[in-house]
Coordinates of C-alpha atoms in Angstrom, one line a residue:
X24 CA -22.7 -4.3 -34.5
X25 CA -21.5 -0.6 -32.7
X26 CA -25.7 -1.4 -30.9
X27 CA -24.3 -5.0 -29.4
X28 CA -21.5 -4.3 -27.8
X29 CA -22.3 -4.7 -24.4
X30 CA -23.1 -7.9 -25.4
X31 CA -20.1 -8.7 -26.0
X32 CA -18.7 -9.2 -22.2
X33 CA -22.3 -9.4 -20.7
X34 CA -22.7 -12.4 -22.3
X35 CA -20.5 -14.5 -20.8
X36 CA -20.8 -12.2 -17.5
X37 CA -24.6 -13.8 -17.4
X38 CA -23.3 -17.4 -17.5
X39 CA -21.5 -16.8 -14.7
X40 CA -24.4 -15.9 -12.8
X41 CA -26.2 -18.1 -14.1
X42 CA -24.0 -21.4 -13.2
X43 CA -22.6 -19.8 -9.4
X44 CA -26.6 -19.3 -8.3
X45 CA -27.4 -23.4 -9.9
X46 CA -24.4 -23.9 -7.1
X47 CA -23.2 -26.5 -9.8
X48 CA -26.9 -29.0 -9.9
X49 CA -26.8 -28.3 -13.5
X50 CA -26.4 -30.9 -15.5
X51 CA -22.9 -31.2 -16.7
X52 CA -24.0 -30.7 -21.1
X53 CA -26.0 -27.7 -20.2
X54 CA -22.8 -26.1 -17.7
X55 CA -21.3 -27.3 -21.1
X56 CA -23.7 -25.2 -23.3
X57 CA -23.8 -22.6 -20.6
X58 CA -20.1 -21.8 -20.3
X59 CA -18.8 -22.1 -24.0
X60 CA -21.7 -21.1 -25.6
X61 CA -21.5 -17.8 -24.0
X62 CA -18.0 -17.5 -25.1
X63 CA -18.8 -18.6 -28.7
X64 CA -21.5 -15.7 -28.6
X65 CA -18.8 -13.0 -27.5
X66 CA -17.0 -14.3 -30.5
X67 CA -19.6 -13.9 -32.6
X68 CA -20.1 -10.8 -31.7
X69 CA -16.3 -9.6 -31.8
X70 CA -15.7 -10.9 -35.5
X71 CA -19.0 -9.2 -36.6
X72 CA -18.1 -6.2 -35.4
X73 CA -14.3 -6.7 -37.1
X74 CA -15.5 -7.4 -40.3
X75 CA -18.2 -3.8 -40.0
X76 CA -15.0 -2.5 -39.2
X77 CA -12.3 -3.5 -41.1
X78 CA -14.1 -3.4 -44.1
X79 CA -14.3 0.5 -44.1
X80 CA -12.5 2.2 -46.9
X81 CA -10.7 5.0 -43.6
X82 CA -12.2 2.9 -40.2
X83 CA -12.4 5.4 -37.2
X84 CA -12.2 4.7 -34.2
X85 CA -15.4 5.6 -31.7
X86 CA -17.2 5.1 -28.3
X87 CA -20.5 3.6 -27.5
X88 CA -21.8 4.9 -24.3
X89 CA -24.1 2.6 -22.2
X90 CA -24.8 5.3 -19.3
X91 CA -23.3 7.7 -16.0
X92 CA -21.7 5.3 -13.8
X93 CA -21.3 8.6 -10.9
X94 CA -21.6 12.3 -11.5
X95 CA -19.2 14.0 -7.8
X96 CA -19.0 17.8 -8.4
X97 CA -18.6 17.6 -12.4
X98 CA -16.5 13.8 -11.7
X99 CA -18.6 11.8 -14.6
X100 CA -16.6 8.9 -15.4
X101 CA -19.5 6.7 -18.0
X102 CA -20.0 2.8 -19.0
X103 CA -18.8 3.5 -22.2
X104 CA -16.3 1.7 -24.9
X105 CA -13.8 2.0 -27.1
X106 CA -13.9 0.6 -30.7
X107 CA -10.1 1.2 -32.2
X108 CA -7.5 -1.5 -34.3
X109 CA -5.8 -2.0 -30.9
X110 CA -9.0 -3.0 -29.2
X111 CA -10.4 -5.1 -31.5
X112 CA -7.2 -7.5 -31.3
X113 CA -7.5 -7.7 -28.1
X114 CA -10.9 -9.3 -28.4
X115 CA -10.5 -11.4 -31.2
X116 CA -7.8 -13.1 -29.2
X117 CA -9.4 -13.4 -25.5
X118 CA -12.5 -14.9 -27.5
X119 CA -11.1 -16.9 -29.5
X120 CA -8.4 -17.9 -27.7
X121 CA -10.7 -18.0 -25.1
X122 CA -13.1 -20.3 -26.9
X123 CA -11.1 -23.1 -28.1
X124 CA -9.5 -23.4 -24.8
X125 CA -13.4 -23.1 -22.9
X126 CA -14.0 -26.2 -25.9
X127 CA -10.3 -28.1 -24.5
X128 CA -11.7 -27.9 -21.2
X129 CA -15.4 -28.6 -21.8
X130 CA -14.0 -32.3 -22.1
X131 CA -10.3 -32.3 -19.9
X132 CA -12.5 -30.7 -16.9
X133 CA -15.1 -33.2 -17.5
X134 CA -14.8 -36.3 -14.8
X135 CA -14.5 -32.7 -12.1
X136 CA -17.1 -32.6 -9.8
X137 CA -16.2 -28.9 -10.1
X138 CA -17.3 -28.8 -12.9
X139 CA -19.6 -25.7 -13.3
X140 CA -17.6 -23.8 -10.5
X141 CA -14.8 -24.2 -13.0
X142 CA -16.7 -23.0 -15.6
X143 CA -18.3 -20.1 -13.7
X144 CA -14.7 -18.6 -12.9
X145 CA -13.3 -19.1 -16.2
X146 CA -16.5 -17.1 -18.3
X147 CA -16.4 -14.2 -15.4
X148 CA -12.7 -13.9 -16.3
X149 CA -12.7 -13.3 -20.2
X150 CA -16.2 -11.8 -19.2
X151 CA -13.4 -9.0 -17.4
X152 CA -10.6 -8.7 -19.2
X153 CA -13.0 -8.1 -22.3
X154 CA -14.3 -4.4 -19.8
X155 CA -10.3 -4.2 -19.5
X156 CA -9.7 -4.2 -23.3
X157 CA -13.6 -2.1 -23.6
X158 CA -13.5 0.5 -21.2
X159 CA -13.5 3.9 -22.7
X160 CA -11.7 5.7 -19.5
X161 CA -9.0 4.1 -16.9
X162 CA -12.1 3.4 -14.4
X163 CA -13.8 1.3 -15.9
X164 CA -10.9 -0.1 -17.0
X165 CA -9.7 -0.8 -12.8
X166 CA -12.6 -2.2 -12.3
X167 CA -11.6 -5.1 -15.2
X168 CA -7.8 -4.9 -14.1
X169 CA -9.4 -5.6 -10.8
X170 CA -11.3 -8.4 -12.4
X171 CA -8.9 -10.7 -13.2
X172 CA -6.9 -10.1 -10.2
X173 CA -9.7 -12.1 -8.3
X174 CA -10.1 -14.9 -11.3
X175 CA -7.0 -15.7 -11.0
X176 CA -7.5 -15.7 -7.2
X177 CA -10.4 -18.0 -8.3
X178 CA -8.4 -20.7 -10.7
X179 CA -5.2 -21.1 -9.7
X180 CA -6.6 -22.3 -5.8
X181 CA -9.3 -23.7 -7.8
X182 CA -8.1 -26.8 -6.1
X183 CA -7.7 -25.8 -3.3
X184 CA -8.4 -28.4 -0.6
X185 CA -4.4 -28.9 -1.7
X186 CA -2.9 -26.5 0.4
X187 CA -0.3 -25.7 -1.8
X188 CA -2.6 -24.8 -4.4
X189 CA -4.3 -22.0 -1.9
X190 CA -0.4 -20.8 -1.2
X191 CA 0.4 -20.2 -4.1
X192 CA -3.5 -18.4 -4.9
X193 CA -2.9 -15.9 -2.1
X194 CA 0.6 -14.6 -3.7
X195 CA -1.0 -14.1 -6.8
X196 CA -2.9 -12.4 -5.4
X197 CA -1.2 -10.1 -2.7
X198 CA 1.4 -9.6 -5.6
X199 CA -0.5 -7.6 -8.6
X200 CA -2.5 -6.3 -5.3
X201 CA 0.8 -4.6 -5.4
X202 CA 1.6 -3.9 -8.5
X203 CA -2.8 -2.4 -8.2
X204 CA -1.3 -0.3 -5.4
X205 CA 0.8 1.7 -8.0
X206 CA -1.6 2.0 -11.3
X207 CA -4.0 3.3 -8.5
X208 CA -1.9 6.0 -7.0
X209 CA -0.9 7.3 -10.8
X210 CA -4.9 7.3 -11.6
X211 CA -4.2 9.0 -8.3
X212 CA -1.6 11.7 -10.2
X213 CA -3.3 11.8 -13.6
X214 CA -6.5 13.2 -12.7
X215 CA -5.1 15.5 -9.9
X216 CA -3.3 17.5 -12.9
X217 CA -5.3 16.6 -15.7
X218 CA -8.7 17.0 -14.3
X219 CA -10.2 13.2 -16.6
X220 CA -9.8 10.0 -16.4
X221 CA -11.4 9.1 -19.6
X222 CA -8.4 8.1 -21.8
X223 CA -8.8 9.7 -24.8
X224 CA -9.2 13.5 -23.4
X225 CA -6.7 12.1 -21.0
X226 CA -3.7 12.2 -23.2
X227 CA -5.1 15.1 -25.0
X228 CA -4.6 16.7 -21.7
X229 CA -1.7 15.7 -21.1
X230 CA 0.5 17.0 -23.9
X231 CA -1.5 20.7 -24.0
X232 CA -0.3 20.2 -20.1
X233 CA 3.4 18.9 -19.6
X234 CA 6.8 18.6 -22.2
X235 CA 8.2 15.6 -23.0
X236 CA 10.7 14.5 -20.3
X237 CA 8.4 16.8 -17.9
X238 CA 9.0 14.6 -14.3
X239 CA 5.1 14.5 -13.7
X240 CA 4.7 12.9 -16.8
X241 CA 7.4 10.3 -15.7
X242 CA 5.5 9.8 -12.9
X243 CA 2.5 8.9 -13.7
X244 CA 3.8 7.1 -16.8
X245 CA 6.4 5.1 -14.0
X246 CA 3.7 4.5 -11.3
X247 CA 1.2 3.1 -14.3
X248 CA 4.4 0.4 -15.3
X249 CA 4.0 -0.6 -11.4
X250 CA 1.0 -1.7 -12.2
X251 CA 2.0 -3.3 -15.3
X252 CA 4.1 -5.6 -14.0
X253 CA 2.4 -6.7 -11.8
X254 CA 0.1 -8.2 -13.9
X255 CA 2.6 -9.1 -16.9
X256 CA 4.5 -10.8 -14.4
X257 CA 7.8 -9.0 -15.0
X258 CA 10.6 -7.9 -12.8
X259 CA 10.5 -7.6 -10.0
X260 CA 6.6 -8.4 -9.3
X261 CA 7.0 -12.2 -12.0
X262 CA 7.3 -14.5 -9.2
X263 CA 3.4 -15.4 -9.1
X264 CA 2.7 -17.0 -12.2
X265 CA 5.4 -20.1 -12.0
X266 CA 3.3 -20.4 -8.6
X267 CA -0.5 -19.9 -10.2
X268 CA 0.8 -23.9 -12.1
X269 CA -1.0 -25.1 -9.3
X270 CA -5.1 -24.5 -11.6
X271 CA -6.2 -27.3 -13.9
X272 CA -3.8 -27.0 -17.4
X273 CA -6.8 -24.4 -19.6
X274 CA -6.8 -22.1 -16.8
X275 CA -2.7 -21.7 -17.4
X276 CA -3.8 -21.9 -21.3
X277 CA -6.1 -18.6 -21.0
X278 CA -4.0 -17.0 -17.8
X279 CA -0.7 -17.0 -20.0
X280 CA -2.3 -17.1 -24.0
X281 CA -5.5 -14.4 -24.4
X282 CA -5.7 -12.5 -20.8
X283 CA -4.0 -11.2 -17.3
X284 CA -0.7 -11.6 -18.5
X285 CA -1.4 -9.1 -21.1
X286 CA -3.2 -6.6 -19.3
X287 CA -0.2 -4.5 -18.5
X288 CA 1.4 -4.7 -21.9
X289 CA -2.0 -3.5 -23.5
X290 CA -1.9 -0.8 -20.1
X291 CA 1.2 0.4 -21.8
X292 CA 0.2 0.2 -24.9
X293 CA -3.3 1.7 -24.5
X294 CA -2.1 4.8 -23.2
X295 CA 1.2 4.9 -25.4
X296 CA 1.0 8.7 -26.1
X297 CA 1.0 9.5 -22.0
X298 CA 4.4 7.2 -22.1
X299 CA 6.0 9.1 -25.5
X300 CA 6.2 12.4 -23.6
X301 CA 8.7 10.4 -20.6
X302 CA 11.6 8.5 -22.6
X303 CA 13.4 7.9 -19.4
X304 CA 9.9 5.9 -18.1
X305 CA 9.6 4.4 -21.8
X306 CA 13.8 3.5 -21.4
X307 CA 12.9 1.8 -18.3
X308 CA 9.4 -0.7 -19.9
X309 CA 13.0 -1.6 -21.9
X310 CA 15.2 -2.1 -19.6
X311 CA 12.8 -4.3 -17.8
X312 CA 11.4 -6.9 -20.4
X313 CA 16.0 -6.7 -21.3
X314 CA 16.3 -8.5 -18.2
X315 CA 12.8 -10.4 -16.9
X316 CA 13.4 -12.1 -20.3
X317 CA 16.9 -13.7 -20.0
X318 CA 16.2 -14.0 -16.5
X319 CA 13.2 -16.9 -17.3
X320 CA 14.8 -18.0 -19.7
X321 CA 17.7 -19.1 -17.4
X322 CA 15.6 -20.3 -15.4
X323 CA 12.9 -22.3 -18.0
X324 CA 16.4 -23.9 -18.6
X325 CA 16.6 -26.1 -15.2
X326 CA 13.5 -26.6 -15.4
X327 CA 12.1 -30.4 -14.5
X328 CA 8.1 -29.2 -14.2
X329 CA 6.9 -29.4 -18.3
X330 CA 4.5 -26.7 -17.2
X331 CA 6.7 -24.6 -15.0
X332 CA 9.1 -24.5 -18.7
X333 CA 5.8 -22.9 -20.5
X334 CA 5.4 -20.8 -16.7
X335 CA 9.0 -19.3 -16.9
X336 CA 8.7 -19.0 -21.2
X337 CA 5.5 -16.3 -21.3
X338 CA 7.7 -14.6 -18.9
X339 CA 10.4 -14.5 -21.2
X340 CA 8.5 -13.7 -24.6
X341 CA 6.5 -10.7 -22.1
X342 CA 9.8 -9.5 -21.7
X343 CA 9.9 -8.6 -25.5
X344 CA 7.0 -6.9 -25.5
X345 CA 8.2 -4.7 -23.1
X346 CA 11.2 -4.3 -25.0
X347 CA 8.6 -3.8 -28.2
X348 CA 7.1 -1.4 -26.2
X349 CA 10.4 0.6 -24.9
X350 CA 12.1 1.3 -28.0
X351 CA 9.2 1.9 -29.5
X352 CA 7.9 -0.6 -31.3
X353 CA 4.5 -0.9 -30.6
X354 CA 3.1 -2.2 -33.9
X355 CA 5.4 -5.4 -32.9
X356 CA 4.5 -5.6 -28.9
X357 CA 1.9 -5.8 -29.7
X358 CA 2.0 -8.3 -33.1
X359 CA 3.5 -10.3 -30.7
X360 CA 0.4 -10.7 -28.2
X361 CA -1.3 -11.9 -31.1
X362 CA 1.5 -14.6 -32.0
X363 CA 2.0 -16.3 -28.2
X364 CA -1.5 -16.1 -27.7
X365 CA -2.2 -18.3 -30.6
X366 CA 1.9 -20.3 -29.2
X367 CA 1.2 -20.8 -25.9
X368 CA -2.5 -21.2 -25.9
X369 CA -0.6 -24.6 -27.8
X370 CA 1.4 -25.0 -26.3
X371 CA -0.1 -26.0 -23.5
X372 CA -3.3 -26.8 -23.4
X373 CA -0.8 -29.6 -25.7
X374 CA 1.1 -29.5 -22.4
X375 CA -2.7 -30.8 -20.9
X376 CA -3.1 -33.9 -23.2
X377 CA -0.3 -34.9 -22.6
X378 CA -0.4 -35.0 -18.7
X379 CA -4.0 -35.7 -19.9
X380 CA -2.7 -39.4 -20.9
X381 CA 0.0 -39.6 -18.6
X382 CA -2.0 -40.2 -15.1
X383 CA -1.1 -36.9 -14.2
X384 CA 2.9 -36.8 -14.4
X385 CA 3.9 -33.8 -14.4
X386 CA 8.1 -34.2 -14.6
X387 CA 9.8 -34.3 -18.1
X388 CA 12.6 -36.6 -17.2
X389 CA 10.0 -39.7 -16.7
X390 CA 8.5 -38.8 -19.7
X391 CA 9.4 -39.7 -23.4
X392 CA 8.9 -41.5 -26.4
X393 CA 5.5 -40.5 -26.6
X394 CA 6.3 -39.8 -30.1
X395 CA 4.1 -41.9 -31.9
X396 CA 2.0 -42.8 -28.7
X397 CA 0.2 -39.0 -28.8
X398 CA 0.6 -38.1 -32.7
X399 CA -1.6 -34.2 -31.9
X400 CA 0.2 -32.9 -29.7
X401 CA 3.5 -34.6 -30.3
X402 CA 3.0 -32.0 -33.2
X403 CA 1.3 -29.5 -31.3
X404 CA 4.3 -29.3 -29.0
X405 CA 6.9 -29.7 -32.3
X406 CA 4.3 -26.5 -34.0
X407 CA 4.3 -24.7 -30.6
X408 CA 8.1 -24.7 -29.9
X409 CA 8.8 -24.2 -33.7
X410 CA 6.7 -20.4 -32.7
X411 CA 8.4 -19.9 -29.5
X412 CA 11.8 -20.0 -30.4
X413 CA 11.0 -18.3 -33.4
X414 CA 12.7 -20.6 -36.5
X415 CA 12.3 -19.1 -40.2
X416 CA 8.3 -19.2 -41.5
X417 CA 6.8 -19.2 -37.8
X418 CA 4.3 -17.7 -36.3
X419 CA 7.0 -16.6 -33.4
X420 CA 9.4 -15.6 -36.4
X421 CA 8.1 -12.1 -37.7
X422 CA 7.3 -10.8 -34.8
X423 CA 10.1 -12.0 -32.6
X424 CA 12.3 -10.7 -35.6
X425 CA 10.4 -7.0 -36.2
X426 CA 11.0 -6.4 -31.9
X427 CA 14.6 -6.7 -32.5
X428 CA 15.6 -5.1 -35.6
X429 CA 13.8 -2.2 -34.4
X430 CA 16.1 -2.7 -31.2
X431 CA 18.6 -2.1 -32.2
X432 CA 17.3 0.4 -34.4
X433 CA 16.6 2.2 -31.3
X434 CA 19.1 5.2 -30.3
X435 CA 22.6 4.1 -28.4
X436 CA 20.6 2.2 -26.1
X437 CA 19.6 -0.3 -29.3
X438 CA 22.4 -2.7 -29.4
X439 CA 22.3 -3.5 -26.1
X440 CA 18.6 -4.6 -25.8
X441 CA 19.2 -6.4 -29.0
X442 CA 21.9 -8.3 -27.7
X443 CA 20.0 -9.4 -24.7
X444 CA 16.9 -10.1 -26.8
X445 CA 19.6 -11.8 -29.5
X446 CA 20.1 -14.4 -26.0
X447 CA 17.2 -14.5 -25.0
X448 CA 16.8 -16.2 -28.7
X449 CA 19.2 -18.7 -28.4
X450 CA 18.7 -20.5 -24.6
X451 CA 14.6 -20.3 -26.2
X452 CA 15.3 -22.6 -28.9
X453 CA 17.2 -24.5 -26.6
X454 CA 15.2 -25.1 -23.4
X455 CA 11.9 -25.0 -26.1
X456 CA 14.0 -27.8 -27.8
X457 CA 15.4 -29.8 -25.0
X458 CA 11.3 -30.4 -23.6
X459 CA 10.3 -31.5 -27.6
X460 CA 13.1 -34.4 -28.0
X461 CA 12.8 -35.2 -24.2
X462 CA 9.5 -35.8 -24.2
X463 CA 8.9 -36.9 -27.5
X464 CA 11.7 -38.6 -27.9
X465 CA 14.1 -41.6 -26.0
X466 CA 12.8 -44.4 -24.2
X467 CA 9.3 -44.6 -23.1
X468 CA 9.3 -43.6 -19.3
X469 CA 5.1 -43.7 -19.1
X470 CA 2.4 -45.9 -20.5
X471 CA 0.2 -43.1 -21.7
X472 CA -3.5 -43.8 -22.0
X473 CA -5.8 -43.3 -25.0
X474 CA -4.9 -40.7 -26.7
X475 CA -7.4 -36.8 -25.6
X476 CA -10.8 -37.6 -28.0
X477 CA -11.8 -34.9 -30.6
X478 CA -13.0 -32.1 -27.6
X479 CA -8.6 -31.7 -27.1
X480 CA -7.9 -32.7 -30.4
X481 CA -9.2 -30.8 -32.1
X482 CA -8.5 -26.8 -31.2
X483 CA -5.1 -28.6 -30.7
X484 CA -5.0 -28.7 -34.2
X485 CA -6.4 -24.8 -35.7
X486 CA -4.3 -23.6 -33.4
X487 CA -1.3 -25.3 -34.7
X488 CA -3.0 -23.9 -38.0
X489 CA -3.1 -19.6 -36.5
X490 CA 0.8 -20.6 -34.7
X491 CA 2.4 -21.6 -38.6
X492 CA 0.5 -19.1 -40.9
X493 CA -0.7 -16.2 -37.5
X494 CA 2.4 -13.9 -38.6
X495 CA 1.1 -13.4 -42.1
X496 CA -1.5 -11.5 -40.1
X497 CA -2.2 -7.9 -41.0
X498 CA -2.9 -5.9 -37.7
X499 CA -5.4 -2.8 -37.8
X500 CA -2.7 -0.5 -35.4
X501 CA -1.2 1.5 -37.3
X502 CA -3.8 4.6 -37.6
X503 CA -4.0 4.0 -33.6
X504 CA 0.3 4.0 -32.9
X505 CA 2.8 6.8 -34.0
X506 CA 4.2 6.1 -37.4
X507 CA 7.5 3.0 -37.4
X508 CA 11.0 4.5 -38.7
X509 CA 13.0 2.2 -41.6
X510 CA 14.4 -0.4 -40.3
X511 CA 17.4 -1.7 -42.6
X512 CA 16.8 -5.1 -43.3
X513 CA 20.0 -5.5 -45.7
X514 CA 22.8 -5.9 -43.5
X515 CA 24.2 -8.5 -40.8
X516 CA 22.5 -7.4 -38.6
X517 CA 19.0 -9.1 -40.8
X518 CA 20.5 -12.2 -41.5
X519 CA 22.5 -13.0 -37.7
X520 CA 19.0 -12.4 -35.7
X521 CA 17.0 -15.0 -37.5
X522 CA 20.2 -18.1 -37.9
X523 CA 20.4 -18.0 -33.6
X524 CA 17.4 -19.9 -32.8
X525 CA 17.9 -21.9 -35.1
X526 CA 21.7 -22.8 -33.6
X527 CA 19.6 -22.8 -30.6
X528 CA 17.8 -25.4 -32.0
X529 CA 21.0 -27.7 -32.7
X530 CA 22.5 -27.8 -30.1
X531 CA 19.7 -29.1 -28.3
X532 CA 19.3 -31.4 -30.6
X533 CA 23.0 -32.0 -29.7
X534 CA 22.7 -32.5 -26.8
X535 CA 19.3 -34.1 -25.0
X536 CA 18.8 -36.3 -28.9
X537 CA 22.4 -37.2 -30.0
X538 CA 23.8 -36.8 -26.8
X539 CA 26.6 -35.9 -29.4
X540 CA 27.4 -32.8 -26.7
X541 CA 28.0 -33.6 -23.0
X542 CA 26.7 -31.8 -20.4
X543 CA 27.9 -33.0 -17.3
X544 CA 30.6 -32.4 -16.2
X545 CA 29.3 -28.7 -16.2
X546 CA 25.9 -29.4 -14.9
X547 CA 28.2 -31.9 -11.6
X548 CA 31.1 -29.1 -11.5
X549 CA 30.8 -27.2 -7.5
X550 CA 29.4 -23.9 -10.5
X551 CA 27.1 -25.9 -12.8
X552 CA 25.4 -26.9 -9.4
X553 CA 25.9 -23.6 -7.9
X554 CA 24.1 -21.9 -10.6
X555 CA 21.6 -24.3 -11.5
X556 CA 19.9 -24.4 -8.0
X557 CA 19.9 -20.6 -8.8
X558 CA 19.0 -20.5 -12.2
X559 CA 16.3 -23.1 -10.8
X560 CA 14.8 -20.6 -7.4
X561 CA 14.6 -17.9 -10.6
X562 CA 17.6 -16.5 -9.2
X563 CA 16.9 -16.9 -5.7
X564 CA 13.7 -14.2 -6.1
X565 CA 11.3 -15.4 -4.3
X566 CA 14.3 -16.5 -1.2
X567 CA 14.9 -12.5 -1.2
X568 CA 10.9 -11.5 -0.7
X569 CA 10.9 -13.9 1.9
X570 CA 13.5 -12.3 4.1
X571 CA 13.1 -9.2 2.9
X572 CA 9.0 -9.1 3.2
X573 CA 7.4 -12.6 4.1
X574 CA 9.5 -13.3 7.4
X575 CA 9.6 -9.6 8.9
X576 CA 5.9 -9.3 8.8
X577 CA 5.2 -13.4 10.4
X578 CA 8.3 -11.5 13.2
X579 CA 5.3 -8.8 13.7
X580 CA 3.0 -10.9 13.6
X581 CA 3.8 -13.3 16.4
X582 CA 4.9 -10.0 18.3
X583 CA 1.8 -9.2 18.0
X584 CA -0.5 -11.8 18.4
X585 CA -2.7 -9.4 20.8
X586 CA -3.0 -6.7 18.4
X587 CA -1.7 -3.7 20.5
X588 CA -4.6 -1.5 18.8
X589 CA -6.6 -3.8 20.5
X590 CA -4.6 -4.1 23.8
X591 CA -5.2 -0.2 23.7
X592 CA -9.4 0.0 22.8
X593 CA -9.2 -2.9 25.5
X594 CA -8.0 -1.5 28.4
X595 CA -10.4 1.3 28.1
X596 CA -12.8 -0.9 28.3
X597 CA -11.2 -2.0 31.4
X598 CA -11.3 0.9 32.8
X599 CA -14.6 1.5 32.6
X600 CA -15.2 -1.7 33.3
X601 CA -14.1 -1.3 36.5
X602 CA -15.0 2.8 37.3
X603 CA -18.3 1.6 37.0
X604 CA -18.2 -1.6 38.9
X605 CA -16.6 1.3 41.6
X606 CA -19.1 3.1 41.8
X607 CA -22.4 0.7 41.3
X608 CA -21.2 -0.5 45.0
X609 CA -22.4 2.6 46.2
X610 CA -26.5 1.2 45.0
X611 CA -27.5 0.2 48.0
X612 CA -31.3 1.0 47.5
X613 CA -31.5 2.0 50.9
X614 CA -32.5 5.8 51.1
X615 CA -30.8 7.0 54.1
X616 CA -27.4 5.6 52.9
X617 CA -28.8 8.1 49.9
X618 CA -30.2 11.3 52.5
X619 CA -26.4 10.3 53.8
X620 CA -23.8 11.0 50.9
X621 CA -26.4 13.8 49.6
X622 CA -26.1 15.2 53.8
X623 CA -21.8 14.1 53.4
X624 CA -21.6 16.4 50.4
X625 CA -23.7 19.4 51.6
X626 CA -21.3 20.1 54.4
X627 CA -18.0 19.9 51.8
X628 CA -19.6 21.6 49.3
X629 CA -20.2 24.9 52.0
X630 CA -17.0 23.8 54.1
X631 CA -15.1 24.4 50.9
X632 CA -17.6 28.1 50.2
X633 CA -16.7 29.4 53.9
X634 CA -12.9 28.4 53.5
X635 CA -12.8 30.2 50.1
X636 CA -15.0 33.3 51.6
X637 CA -13.9 33.4 54.9
X638 CA -9.7 35.7 55.2

């Protein structure tokens, strides 16, 4: 199958071109076949490629080079794809979950007037993400990296008739560009010192050039982290992701589960040999993940929009992946990336089914009693929330439990990282089942339409299955990453970690379903109201950035609305024009005037020479 690897990103790219050039004039049925079929082709090739790779007794990574991209002074990046256990896992997630989202979208978006445009953008998104994870060098990876950034702008602002959607799209594009700038600087630094951007030779050369703890290695890694936090919506560049809910629900599922937000995690995992040279950078990654997962979890506790709750849960779960990478639990981080893709796609598509049936209602407190009316959506949320909360025997339990145990055994800061992750797990289980109990139990507040059809139900059922058994999968990444240290599974920590999510579900049950615990006194107190507003605003991050960057920039643009740079060049142009006007008045067209001027000039010149020559 190695000869067909190029078709994996090419099939959705060709579909994008076809749908884009037909300008929405194709019949919707043909659009569905083209849009969904191209992802099915990629998924089929990935499945066959994975089967062929994993059937070997000792699978070895290999590269497939298509052609030399450029040759500049010995710099010869290639369009080359690298296949190993890590890239295979990523491709399985992108094409497998992506295919289910596309099948779901065929019904969810069928009545939209821009149905063809929607699938063209979605396919370009998948193609760019596949290019990113297949790339054998950072130059090609950066093309895919920028591609998913572009597609996020196009898809978040898909319904651009509403100005708020356009603002959300611009915010996603601009904030992630900040991270991209750091990543580009990191690439320049790596090339300057190591002489190549081909990933495997680069990390090998880094080991020969730098010692562990070398300041230059730390700077390079921190610049890459800057890029990663932008794409993966981690502190301090996480503010774009909640606003990205302005896009259609399948877009939210694709961004949060299978594509863009996992790009930063993949970048750090792919270049882990570089990060092993910088303990400082690894601790920064773990610290960012720990703080972000807590901030987002507290914020999710206060939200009322069903999609924004899930958005903040994504930020929090990506924080767990960063925590895993920072403590050196590489395999657990990628394992959680995979299980998160299953249950987060399930939750977003389940939310879409609820929104679809409730006349596009998003406020969870205007829902209720949907347990019997929307059974597929109900079980999707029950299973997805159980996996998100990491309840025992769900996919999320195995991956999150491994991360927390690895964090606990990570040096002197390990217990602190474990404590942060454990508190995050408690909050996650509370807000997850708060959502379930409010939406699906109690009195019906909005009468739903008929449940969604099989086109939306089948992907949900498949994802329910994966969210349950996904924790049993064995990932082929043990040969990619260093061997993990042995962890003690017999101590009290091994029992506390899985018990905390169960306690969180019990708390949510007593507060939001049984109402035997009242929190009204707390929420109505002065301190409670202030904390609620603070957490609801995501710790005032938008307010802070608005005052630090947005308002000063707007003020500068108002002062400079006529553009001082243009003023200078306009002054030069106007001065030249004035001089031209003055000089043109001397052009009378009369010969005697010209002769008189010439004689006067000659007299002046002679007088000057005579004045100089006389003593």
